[in-house]
Coordinates of N, CA and C in Angstrom, one line a residue:
M38 N -71.8 42.7 58.3 CA -71.4 41.4 57.3 C -70.9 40.3 57.9
F39 N -71.5 39.3 56.7 CA -71.2 38.1 56.8 C -69.9 37.7 55.8
Q40 N -68.6 37.1 56.3 CA -67.5 37.1 55.3 C -67.1 35.8 55.1
L41 N -67.2 35.3 54.4 CA -66.0 34.0 53.9 C -64.9 34.0 53.3
K42 N -64.0 33.8 53.9 CA -62.4 33.8 53.2 C -61.6 32.3 53.1
Q43 N -61.2 32.2 52.0 CA -60.8 30.7 51.5 C -61.9 30.0 52.5
V44 N -62.7 29.5 52.4 CA -63.7 28.7 53.1 C -64.1 27.5 52.5
S45 N -63.8 26.0 52.9 CA -63.5 24.7 51.8 C -63.8 24.1 53.0
F46 N -64.5 22.8 52.3 CA -65.4 21.7 53.3 C -65.0 20.4 52.7
S47 N -64.6 19.5 53.1 CA -63.9 18.1 52.7 C -64.1 17.1 53.7
L48 N -64.1 15.9 52.9 CA -64.4 14.4 53.4 C -63.0 13.5 52.9
P49 N -62.9 12.6 53.4 CA -61.8 12.2 53.1 C -62.1 11.2 51.7
H50 N -60.8 11.7 50.8 CA -61.0 11.8 49.6 C -62.0 12.5 48.4
R51 N -62.7 13.5 49.2 CA -63.5 14.0 48.6 C -63.7 15.6 48.7
M52 N -63.5 16.3 48.0 CA -63.4 17.9 48.4 C -65.1 18.1 48.0
L53 N -65.6 18.7 49.0 CA -67.2 19.0 48.5 C -67.3 20.5 48.3
L54 N -66.5 21.1 48.9 CA -66.5 22.7 48.6 C -65.0 23.0 48.7
H55 N -64.9 23.7 47.4 CA -63.4 24.4 47.1 C -63.2 25.4 47.8
P56 N -62.0 26.0 47.9 CA -61.9 27.6 48.7 C -62.8 28.4 47.8
V57 N -63.4 29.1 49.0 CA -64.4 30.3 48.3 C -64.2 31.4 49.1
D58 N -64.4 32.5 48.3 CA -64.4 34.2 49.5 C -65.4 34.3 48.7
L59 N -66.7 34.9 49.9 CA -67.9 35.2 49.4 C -67.9 36.5 50.3
A60 N -69.0 37.7 49.9 CA -69.4 38.6 51.2 C -70.9 38.7 51.2
F61 N -71.5 39.0 52.0 CA -73.2 39.2 52.3 C -73.4 40.0 53.3
E62 N -74.2 41.1 52.9 CA -74.5 42.2 53.4 C -76.2 42.3 54.0
Q63 N -76.5 42.9 55.3 CA -77.5 43.1 55.5 C -78.9 43.6 54.4
G64 N -80.0 43.8 54.0 CA -80.6 44.3 53.2 C -80.9 43.9 51.7
K65 N -80.4 42.6 51.8 CA -80.3 42.1 50.4 C -80.4 40.4 50.2
V66 N -80.7 40.1 49.3 CA -81.3 38.5 49.2 C -80.5 38.1 48.1
Y67 N -80.0 37.0 48.7 CA -78.7 36.3 48.0 C -79.0 34.9 47.8
G68 N -79.1 34.5 46.4 CA -79.9 33.1 46.0 C -78.7 32.4 45.7
L69 N -78.1 31.1 46.6 CA -77.3 30.0 45.9 C -78.0 29.2 45.0
I70 N -77.6 29.2 43.6 CA -78.1 28.1 42.9 C -76.9 27.2 42.2
G71 N -77.9 26.3 41.1 CA -76.4 25.1 40.8 C -77.3 23.6 40.8
H72 N -76.6 22.9 40.1 CA -77.0 21.5 39.9 C -77.0 20.7 41.5
N73 N -77.8 19.7 41.6 CA -77.6 19.1 42.6 C -76.4 18.3 43.0
G74 N -76.0 18.7 43.9 CA -74.6 18.3 44.6 C -73.5 19.2 44.4
S75 N -73.5 20.4 44.0 CA -72.8 21.4 43.4 C -72.3 22.1 44.6
G76 N -72.5 22.0 45.9 CA -72.1 22.5 47.1 C -73.1 23.8 47.9
K77 N -74.1 23.6 47.5 CA -74.8 24.6 48.2 C -75.3 24.7 49.6
S78 N -75.6 23.7 49.6 CA -76.2 23.3 51.4 C -75.1 22.9 51.8
T79 N -74.0 22.7 51.4 CA -73.0 22.5 52.4 C -72.2 24.0 52.5
L80 N -72.3 25.0 51.7 CA -71.9 26.2 51.9 C -73.0 26.9 53.2
I81 N -74.2 26.9 53.0 CA -75.3 27.3 53.8 C -74.8 26.4 55.4
K82 N -74.6 25.1 55.3 CA -74.2 24.5 56.8 C -73.2 25.3 57.2
L83 N -72.3 25.5 56.7 CA -70.8 26.1 57.0 C -71.2 27.6 57.6
M84 N -71.8 27.9 56.9 CA -72.0 29.5 57.7 C -73.4 29.1 58.6
A85 N -74.1 28.3 58.7 CA -74.9 28.3 59.9 C -74.0 27.4 61.3
R86 N -73.0 27.2 61.0 CA -72.4 26.6 61.9 C -72.9 24.9 62.3
Q87 N -73.4 24.7 61.0 CA -74.0 23.1 61.5 C -72.8 22.0 60.8
Q88 N -71.8 22.1 60.7 CA -70.9 21.1 60.1 C -69.4 22.3 60.2
P89 N -68.4 21.4 60.7 CA -66.9 22.4 61.1 C -66.2 22.7 59.6
L90 N -65.7 23.8 59.6 CA -64.6 24.0 58.2 C -63.5 23.1 58.1
S91 N -63.2 22.8 57.1 CA -61.8 22.4 56.8 C -60.8 23.2 56.6
S92 N -61.1 24.5 56.1 CA -60.5 25.7 56.1 C -60.8 26.9 56.0
G93 N -60.0 27.6 55.9 CA -60.5 28.9 56.1 C -61.3 29.8 57.1
D94 N -61.6 31.0 57.1 CA -62.7 31.5 57.8 C -64.1 32.2 57.7
I95 N -65.0 32.2 58.8 CA -66.0 33.0 58.5 C -66.1 33.6 59.6
L96 N -66.6 35.0 59.0 CA -66.9 36.0 60.3 C -68.2 36.9 60.0
V97 N -68.3 36.9 61.3 CA -69.8 37.8 61.5 C -69.5 38.7 62.2
N98 N -69.3 40.0 61.5 CA -69.6 41.4 62.3 C -67.5 41.7 62.4
N99 N -66.8 41.0 61.6 CA -65.5 40.5 61.9 C -65.1 39.7 63.1
T100 N -66.0 38.9 63.6 CA -65.5 37.7 64.8 C -65.8 36.7 63.7
P101 N -65.0 35.9 64.0 CA -65.1 34.0 63.4 C -66.1 33.5 64.1
I102 N -67.1 32.7 63.4 CA -68.3 32.3 64.0 C -68.0 31.4 65.0
Q103 N -66.6 30.4 65.0 CA -66.6 29.9 65.9 C -66.1 30.6 67.5
Q104 N -66.0 31.7 67.4 CA -66.1 32.3 68.4 C -67.1 33.0 69.6
W105 N -68.2 32.5 68.9 CA -69.8 33.3 69.5 C -70.2 32.3 70.2
S106 N -70.7 32.7 71.4 CA -71.5 31.1 72.1 C -72.8 31.0 71.4
S107 N -73.4 29.9 71.4 CA -74.6 29.6 70.8 C -75.6 30.4 71.1
R108 N -75.8 31.0 71.8 CA -76.9 31.7 71.8 C -76.6 33.3 71.2
E109 N -75.4 34.0 71.4 CA -74.9 35.2 70.7 C -75.2 35.0 69.4
F110 N -74.5 33.7 69.0 CA -74.7 33.7 67.2 C -75.8 33.6 67.0
A111 N -76.8 32.8 67.5 CA -78.1 32.8 66.9 C -78.7 34.3 67.1
K112 N -78.2 35.4 68.2 CA -78.9 36.6 67.6 C -78.2 37.1 66.5
Q113 N -77.5 36.8 66.0 CA -76.4 37.3 64.6 C -77.5 36.4 63.1
V114 N -77.3 35.1 63.3 CA -77.8 34.2 62.4 C -79.1 33.3 62.6
A115 N -80.3 33.3 61.8 CA -80.7 32.0 61.9 C -80.8 31.7 61.1
Y116 N -81.1 30.1 61.3 CA -81.2 29.0 60.0 C -81.9 28.2 59.9
L117 N -83.0 27.8 59.1 CA -83.9 27.0 58.6 C -83.3 26.1 57.7
P118 N -83.0 24.7 58.2 CA -82.4 23.4 57.3 C -83.9 22.9 56.2
Q119 N -83.1 22.4 55.3 CA -83.9 21.6 54.1 C -85.1 20.8 54.7
H120 N -84.5 20.1 56.0 CA -85.5 18.9 56.4 C -85.6 19.3 57.7
L121 N -87.1 19.8 58.0 CA -87.9 20.3 59.2 C -88.5 19.2 59.7
P122 N -88.4 19.2 60.7 CA -89.5 18.1 61.8 C -91.1 17.8 60.9
T123 N -91.4 16.6 61.1 CA -92.6 16.0 60.2 C -93.4 16.4 61.4
S124 N -93.1 16.7 62.5 CA -94.3 16.3 63.8 C -93.6 17.3 64.8
T125 N -94.3 18.5 65.1 CA -93.8 19.2 66.3 C -94.7 19.1 67.3
Q126 N -96.1 18.8 67.4 CA -97.0 18.7 68.3 C -97.0 20.4 69.0
L127 N -97.0 21.1 68.6 CA -97.1 22.7 68.8 C -97.9 23.7 68.2
T128 N -98.6 24.4 68.9 CA -99.6 25.4 68.2 C -98.3 25.7 67.0
S129 N -98.9 27.1 66.3 CA -97.9 27.8 65.7 C -97.3 28.9 66.5
R130 N -98.0 29.4 67.7 CA -97.5 30.5 68.5 C -96.6 29.8 69.3
E131 N -96.8 28.3 69.6 CA -95.7 27.7 70.8 C -94.6 27.7 70.0
L132 N -94.5 27.6 68.5 CA -93.1 27.5 67.5 C -92.6 28.8 67.3
I133 N -93.5 29.7 67.1 CA -92.6 31.2 66.9 C -92.1 31.6 68.1
A134 N -92.8 31.6 69.4 CA -92.2 31.6 70.6 C -90.7 31.0 70.9
M135 N -90.3 29.9 70.1 CA -89.2 29.1 70.3 C -88.1 29.8 69.8
G136 N -88.3 30.9 69.1 CA -87.3 31.9 68.1 C -87.0 33.1 69.5
R137 N -87.6 32.8 70.6 CA -87.2 33.5 71.6 C -85.9 32.9 72.6
Y138 N -85.7 31.9 72.1 CA -84.6 31.0 72.7 C -83.1 31.8 73.3
A139 N -82.7 32.3 71.9 CA -81.4 33.1 72.2 C -81.2 34.3 73.0
W140 N -82.9 34.7 73.3 CA -82.8 36.1 74.0 C -83.1 35.6 75.7
N141 N -83.9 34.5 75.8 CA -84.2 34.2 77.3 C -83.9 33.0 77.4
G142 N -83.4 32.0 76.9 CA -82.7 30.7 76.9 C -84.5 29.8 77.0
L143 N -84.0 28.5 77.2 CA -84.9 27.4 76.6 C -86.0 27.5 77.9
F144 N -85.8 27.7 78.9 CA -87.0 27.9 80.0 C -86.9 28.9 80.6
G145 N -86.7 30.2 80.2 CA -87.0 31.5 80.5 C -88.4 31.6 80.4
R146 N -88.5 32.4 81.5 CA -90.1 33.4 81.3 C -90.0 34.4 80.0
Q147 N -91.0 34.1 79.7 CA -91.5 35.3 78.3 C -91.7 36.6 79.1
T148 N -90.9 37.5 78.5 CA -91.4 39.2 78.8 C -92.3 39.5 78.0
E149 N -92.2 40.7 78.5 CA -92.9 41.7 77.6 C -92.5 41.7 76.2
T150 N -91.2 42.2 76.5 CA -90.6 42.1 75.0 C -91.0 41.0 74.1
D151 N -90.8 39.8 74.5 CA -90.8 38.7 74.2 C -92.1 38.7 73.2
K152 N -93.1 39.2 74.0 CA -94.7 38.8 73.8 C -94.7 39.9 72.4
Q153 N -94.1 41.3 72.7 CA -94.3 42.2 71.8 C -93.8 41.8 70.4
V154 N -92.3 40.9 70.4 CA -91.7 40.7 69.3 C -92.4 39.7 68.4
I155 N -92.7 38.5 69.3 CA -93.6 37.4 68.6 C -94.8 37.8 67.9
E156 N -95.6 38.9 68.5 CA -96.3 39.6 68.1 C -96.1 40.1 66.5
Q157 N -95.1 40.9 66.5 CA -94.5 41.4 65.7 C -94.4 40.5 64.6
A158 N -94.0 39.3 64.6 CA -93.4 38.3 63.7 C -94.7 37.6 62.9
M159 N -95.9 37.6 63.7 CA -97.1 37.1 63.3 C -97.5 38.1 62.5
S160 N -97.4 39.2 63.1 CA -98.0 40.4 61.7 C -97.5 40.3 60.5
L161 N -96.0 40.4 60.5 CA -95.0 40.8 59.5 C -95.4 39.6 58.3
T162 N -95.4 38.1 59.1 CA -96.1 36.9 58.4 C -97.7 36.6 57.8
D163 N -98.4 37.3 58.8 CA -99.7 37.2 58.5 C -100.3 36.1 59.0
T164 N -99.8 35.9 60.3 CA -100.2 34.5 60.7 C -101.0 34.1 62.1
F165 N -101.5 35.3 62.5 CA -102.0 35.5 63.5 C -103.7 34.4 63.3
K166 N -104.0 34.3 62.1 CA -105.3 33.2 62.2 C -104.9 31.7 62.4
F167 N -103.5 31.3 62.7 CA -103.1 30.3 62.7 C -102.7 29.7 64.2
A168 N -102.5 30.9 64.9 CA -101.9 31.1 66.0 C -102.1 29.7 67.0
D169 N -103.3 29.2 67.5 CA -103.9 28.2 68.1 C -103.8 27.1 67.3
Q170 N -103.7 26.8 66.3 CA -103.9 25.4 65.4 C -102.3 25.0 65.5
L171 N -102.1 23.7 65.6 CA -101.1 22.8 65.5 C -100.5 22.9 64.4
V172 N -99.6 23.2 64.2 CA -98.6 23.5 63.0 C -98.6 22.3 61.8
D173 N -98.9 21.0 62.6 CA -98.8 20.0 61.8 C -100.0 19.9 60.9
T174 N -101.3 20.5 61.3 CA -102.4 20.6 60.3 C -102.4 21.1 59.4
L175 N -101.0 22.3 59.3 CA -101.2 23.5 58.2 C -101.2 22.9 56.8
S176 N -101.3 23.4 56.1 CA -100.8 23.5 54.4 C -99.2 23.5 54.4
G177 N -98.4 23.5 53.4 CA -97.3 23.6 53.2 C -96.8 25.2 53.2
G178 N -97.6 25.8 52.4 CA -97.3 27.2 52.5 C -97.8 27.8 54.1
E179 N -98.8 27.3 54.7 CA -98.9 28.1 55.7 C -97.8 27.8 57.0
R180 N -97.1 26.6 57.0 CA -95.9 26.1 57.7 C -94.9 26.8 57.6
S181 N -94.8 27.3 56.2 CA -93.3 27.8 56.1 C -93.3 29.0 56.3
R182 N -94.5 29.7 56.2 CA -94.9 31.4 57.1 C -94.8 31.0 58.6
I183 N -94.7 30.2 59.3 CA -95.0 29.9 60.6 C -93.1 29.7 60.8
W184 N -92.4 29.0 59.9 CA -91.2 28.9 60.4 C -90.5 30.1 59.9
L185 N -90.9 30.8 59.0 CA -90.4 31.8 58.9 C -90.4 33.3 60.2
A186 N -92.0 33.1 60.7 CA -92.2 33.7 61.6 C -91.3 33.5 63.1
M187 N -90.9 32.2 63.3 CA -89.8 31.6 64.2 C -88.7 32.4 64.2
L188 N -88.1 32.4 62.9 CA -87.0 32.8 62.7 C -87.1 34.5 62.7
L189 N -88.1 35.3 62.8 CA -88.3 36.6 62.7 C -88.1 36.8 64.3
A190 N -88.8 36.1 64.9 CA -88.8 36.3 66.6 C -87.6 36.3 66.9
Q191 N -86.9 35.2 66.3 CA -85.0 35.2 66.8 C -84.4 36.6 66.6
Q192 N -84.7 37.6 65.8 CA -84.2 39.0 65.8 C -82.8 39.0 65.4
S193 N -82.5 38.2 64.3 CA -81.1 37.6 63.8 C -81.0 38.9 62.6
Q194 N -79.5 39.1 62.5 CA -79.4 40.0 61.0 C -79.4 39.6 60.1
F195 N -79.1 38.0 59.6 CA -79.3 37.2 58.6 C -80.0 36.0 59.0
L196 N -80.8 35.5 57.8 CA -81.5 34.6 57.6 C -80.8 33.7 56.5
L197 N -80.3 32.2 57.2 CA -79.8 31.3 55.9 C -81.6 30.1 55.5
L198 N -81.5 29.8 54.7 CA -82.8 29.4 54.1 C -82.3 28.1 53.1
D199 N -82.2 26.7 54.0 CA -82.1 25.9 53.0 C -83.3 25.1 52.1
E200 N -83.5 25.6 51.0 CA -84.5 25.1 50.1 C -85.8 25.2 50.6
P201 N -86.0 26.5 51.3 CA -87.5 26.5 52.0 C -88.8 26.3 51.0
L202 N -88.1 26.4 49.2 CA -89.5 26.0 48.8 C -89.7 24.8 48.1
A203 N -88.9 23.9 48.5 CA -88.7 22.6 48.0 C -90.1 21.8 48.0
A204 N -90.8 21.9 48.9 CA -92.5 21.1 49.1 C -93.4 22.0 48.6
L205 N -93.4 22.9 48.2 CA -94.3 24.0 47.8 C -95.1 23.7 46.4
D206 N -96.4 24.3 46.2 CA -96.6 24.2 44.9 C -96.0 25.8 44.4
I207 N -96.4 25.7 42.8 CA -95.9 27.3 42.4 C -96.2 28.6 43.1
A208 N -97.8 28.4 43.5 CA -98.4 29.7 44.1 C -97.6 30.0 45.5
H209 N -97.6 29.1 46.3 CA -96.9 29.2 47.8 C -95.6 29.4 47.4
Q210 N -94.5 29.0 46.5 CA -93.7 29.5 46.4 C -93.1 31.1 46.1
V211 N -94.0 31.4 45.1 CA -94.0 32.9 44.8 C -94.5 33.9 46.1
E212 N -95.2 32.9 46.7 CA -96.2 33.9 48.2 C -94.6 34.0 48.8
V213 N -93.9 32.9 49.3 CA -92.9 33.0 50.0 C -92.0 33.7 49.7
M214 N -91.4 33.7 48.7 CA -90.6 34.3 47.6 C -91.0 35.8 48.0
Q215 N -92.0 36.1 48.2 CA -92.2 37.6 47.8 C -92.3 38.1 49.3
L216 N -92.4 37.3 50.3 CA -92.6 37.6 51.8 C -91.2 37.8 52.3
I217 N -90.1 36.9 51.6 CA -89.0 36.9 52.1 C -88.2 38.1 51.7
H218 N -88.5 38.9 50.0 CA -88.2 39.6 49.6 C -88.7 41.0 50.6
Q219 N -89.5 41.1 50.8 CA -90.3 42.2 51.8 C -89.8 42.4 53.1
L220 N -89.6 41.3 53.5 CA -89.0 41.4 55.0 C -87.3 41.6 54.8
S221 N -87.0 41.4 53.9 CA -85.4 41.7 53.6 C -85.2 43.4 53.7
R222 N -86.5 43.9 53.0 CA -86.5 45.4 52.7 C -86.7 46.4 54.2
E223 N -88.0 45.2 54.6 CA -88.5 46.0 55.5 C -87.7 46.1 57.1
L224 N -87.0 45.3 56.9 CA -86.0 44.7 58.6 C -84.4 45.0 58.4
G225 N -84.2 45.0 56.9 CA -82.6 45.0 56.6 C -82.1 44.0 57.2
L226 N -82.9 42.6 56.4 CA -82.4 41.4 56.6 C -81.1 40.7 55.9
G227 N -80.1 40.5 55.9 CA -79.6 39.7 54.9 C -79.9 38.1 54.8
V228 N -80.5 37.7 53.8 CA -81.3 36.4 53.4 C -80.2 36.0 52.5
V229 N -80.2 34.6 52.7 CA -79.4 33.9 52.0 C -79.7 32.5 51.9
I230 N -80.3 32.0 50.5 CA -81.5 31.3 50.4 C -80.7 30.6 49.1
V231 N -80.8 29.0 49.1 CA -80.7 28.0 48.8 C -82.3 27.7 47.4
I232 N -81.9 28.0 46.3 CA -83.1 28.0 45.5 C -82.8 27.2 44.2
H233 N -83.8 26.3 43.7 CA -83.5 25.8 42.5 C -83.9 26.6 41.3
D234 N -85.6 27.2 41.7 CA -85.9 27.5 40.4 C -85.4 28.9 40.0
I235 N -84.7 29.1 38.8 CA -83.6 30.0 38.4 C -85.1 31.3 38.3
N236 N -85.7 31.1 37.3 CA -86.6 32.4 37.1 C -87.5 33.0 38.7
L237 N -87.3 32.1 39.7 CA -87.7 33.0 41.0 C -86.6 33.4 41.6
A238 N -85.6 32.6 41.5 CA -84.3 33.5 41.8 C -84.3 34.9 40.9
S239 N -84.0 34.9 39.6 CA -83.8 35.9 38.8 C -84.5 37.2 39.5
Y240 N -86.1 36.7 39.9 CA -87.2 37.7 40.0 C -86.8 38.6 41.2
F241 N -86.5 37.6 42.4 CA -86.6 38.1 43.6 C -85.4 38.2 44.4
C242 N -84.5 37.7 43.7 CA -83.2 38.0 44.6 C -82.0 39.0 44.2
D243 N -81.5 40.2 44.9 CA -80.7 40.9 44.4 C -79.3 40.2 43.5
H244 N -78.5 39.2 44.1 CA -77.4 38.4 43.7 C -77.3 37.3 43.8
L245 N -77.3 36.4 42.6 CA -76.9 35.4 42.9 C -75.4 34.8 42.4
I246 N -75.5 33.3 43.4 CA -74.1 32.9 43.4 C -74.1 31.6 42.8
A247 N -73.6 31.1 41.7 CA -73.7 30.0 41.2 C -72.4 28.7 41.5
L248 N -72.7 27.9 42.0 CA -71.8 27.1 42.5 C -71.8 25.7 41.0
H249 N -70.7 25.1 41.0 CA -70.7 23.7 40.4 C -69.6 23.0 40.9
S250 N -69.8 21.7 41.0 CA -69.1 20.8 41.3 C -68.1 21.4 42.5
G251 N -68.7 22.2 43.3 CA -68.1 22.4 44.7 C -67.2 23.7 44.5
K252 N -67.5 24.1 43.3 CA -66.9 25.5 43.1 C -67.8 26.8 42.6
L253 N -67.1 27.8 43.3 CA -67.8 28.9 42.7 C -67.5 29.4 41.1
L254 N -68.8 28.9 40.4 CA -68.9 29.5 39.2 C -68.6 30.6 38.6
A255 N -69.7 31.4 39.3 CA -69.7 32.9 38.8 C -71.0 33.8 39.9
Q256 N -70.8 35.1 40.0 CA -72.1 35.4 40.8 C -72.3 37.1 40.3
G257 N -73.3 37.4 40.7 CA -73.8 39.0 40.4 C -75.2 38.9 40.0
N258 N -75.8 40.0 39.6 CA -77.2 40.6 39.5 C -77.7 39.2 38.2
A259 N -79.1 39.4 38.5 CA -80.0 38.6 37.5 C -79.4 38.7 35.8
A260 N -79.0 39.7 35.2 CA -78.7 40.1 34.1 C -77.3 39.4 34.0
Q261 N -76.4 39.4 34.8 CA -75.1 39.0 34.7 C -74.9 37.5 34.9
I262 N -75.5 36.9 35.5 CA -76.1 35.4 35.8 C -77.3 34.5 34.6
V263 N -78.4 34.9 34.6 CA -79.2 34.6 33.9 C -79.1 35.0 32.1
N264 N -78.3 34.3 31.6 CA -78.2 34.2 30.0 C -77.7 33.2 29.7
T265 N -77.9 33.1 28.5 CA -77.7 31.7 27.6 C -76.1 30.9 28.2
S266 N -75.6 31.7 27.9 CA -73.9 31.2 28.1 C -73.5 30.7 29.5
S267 N -74.2 31.6 30.7 CA -74.0 31.4 32.2 C -74.7 30.0 32.6
L268 N -76.0 29.7 32.1 CA -76.8 28.8 32.2 C -75.9 27.8 31.9
Q269 N -75.8 27.6 30.5 CA -75.3 27.0 30.0 C -74.1 25.9 30.8
S270 N -73.1 27.0 31.3 CA -71.7 26.6 32.1 C -72.4 25.9 33.5
I271 N -73.6 26.5 34.2 CA -74.1 26.4 35.2 C -74.9 24.9 34.9
Y272 N -75.4 24.6 34.3 CA -76.7 23.3 34.4 C -76.4 22.6 33.4
G273 N -75.7 23.0 32.4 CA -75.0 22.0 31.7 C -76.3 21.6 30.5
I274 N -77.3 23.0 30.1 CA -78.4 22.7 29.5 C -78.5 24.0 28.6
E275 N -78.7 24.2 27.1 CA -78.9 25.4 26.8 C -80.3 25.9 26.7
L276 N -80.4 26.9 27.4 CA -81.8 27.5 27.7 C -81.9 29.0 27.0
N277 N -82.9 29.0 26.5 CA -83.2 30.5 26.5 C -83.7 31.8 27.3
V278 N -83.7 32.4 26.9 CA -83.6 33.9 27.8 C -84.2 35.1 27.1
M279 N -85.4 35.4 27.9 CA -85.9 36.7 27.2 C -86.6 37.9 28.8
P280 N -86.4 38.6 28.5 CA -87.1 39.7 29.4 C -88.2 39.7 30.0
H281 N -88.2 39.9 31.5 CA -90.1 39.5 31.9 C -90.5 41.2 31.3
P282 N -91.9 41.0 30.8 CA -92.4 42.2 30.3 C -93.0 43.1 31.0
K283 N -92.9 42.7 32.4 CA -92.8 44.1 33.4 C -91.7 44.4 34.3
T284 N -91.3 43.5 34.4 CA -89.7 43.9 35.0 C -88.5 44.2 34.3
G285 N -88.3 43.5 33.3 CA -87.3 43.4 32.4 C -86.3 42.7 32.7
R286 N -86.5 41.7 34.0 CA -85.5 41.0 34.4 C -85.5 39.4 33.8
P287 N -84.4 39.2 33.5 CA -84.2 37.8 32.6 C -85.2 37.0 33.0
V288 N -85.6 36.1 32.2 CA -86.8 34.9 32.3 C -86.0 33.6 31.3
S289 N -85.7 32.2 32.2 CA -85.1 31.5 31.1 C -86.3 30.3 30.9
F290 N -86.1 29.6 29.8 CA -87.1 28.7 29.3 C -86.2 27.5 28.2
Y291 N -86.9 26.7 28.5 CA -86.1 25.6 27.4 C -86.9 25.3 26.0

């Protein structure tokens, strides 16, 4: 389990994240929602050890994250930042293989187990057809699958994804969210994703966490969060809500 106990982050004269208590379990998809500047990326960066805590504790399997070595932490938690390298000069297979760093080091020889894990990651993400292509030549949706495959090759318990849909068109956004939801179920992964599309969050996430001005505003399932009054508090705009005709999950519109 991932546990946050009174976790906060501040800069001189500015509190970016007020003390918050949260818990994340494996096998579920958690959506971090809220307006720009609400603290979503700050929260996920703290969980990924990308910036130090100002106060509180973050525990993975009851151990404070600062007590894990880098490689051992990587076996627990995989992180995909919001801004990915624009140029890698790597083939898809080479990039996916980098996910094995936590297990065999940067210059470690690739074992048979490594090869099997890489093959499995490519199979789960349907990326075999891109194996020998340069990542830089792929479309946005295709690159997203390659990066997800790299995280799967890391064999972590939790995936932390900071706005992985930002540069994608709606078709690829749905495709990536379908894949994330499927992998969470099949592999028992805990997934925490910063997401702006409230309808995709409602459809694919098991639990929504709403932040506003660096404070935890609300959390719960889609029905508890995606309603007119809650969305007014989160986004400051009145949205209409109706049930999805197939799933019954709430759909919002202006």
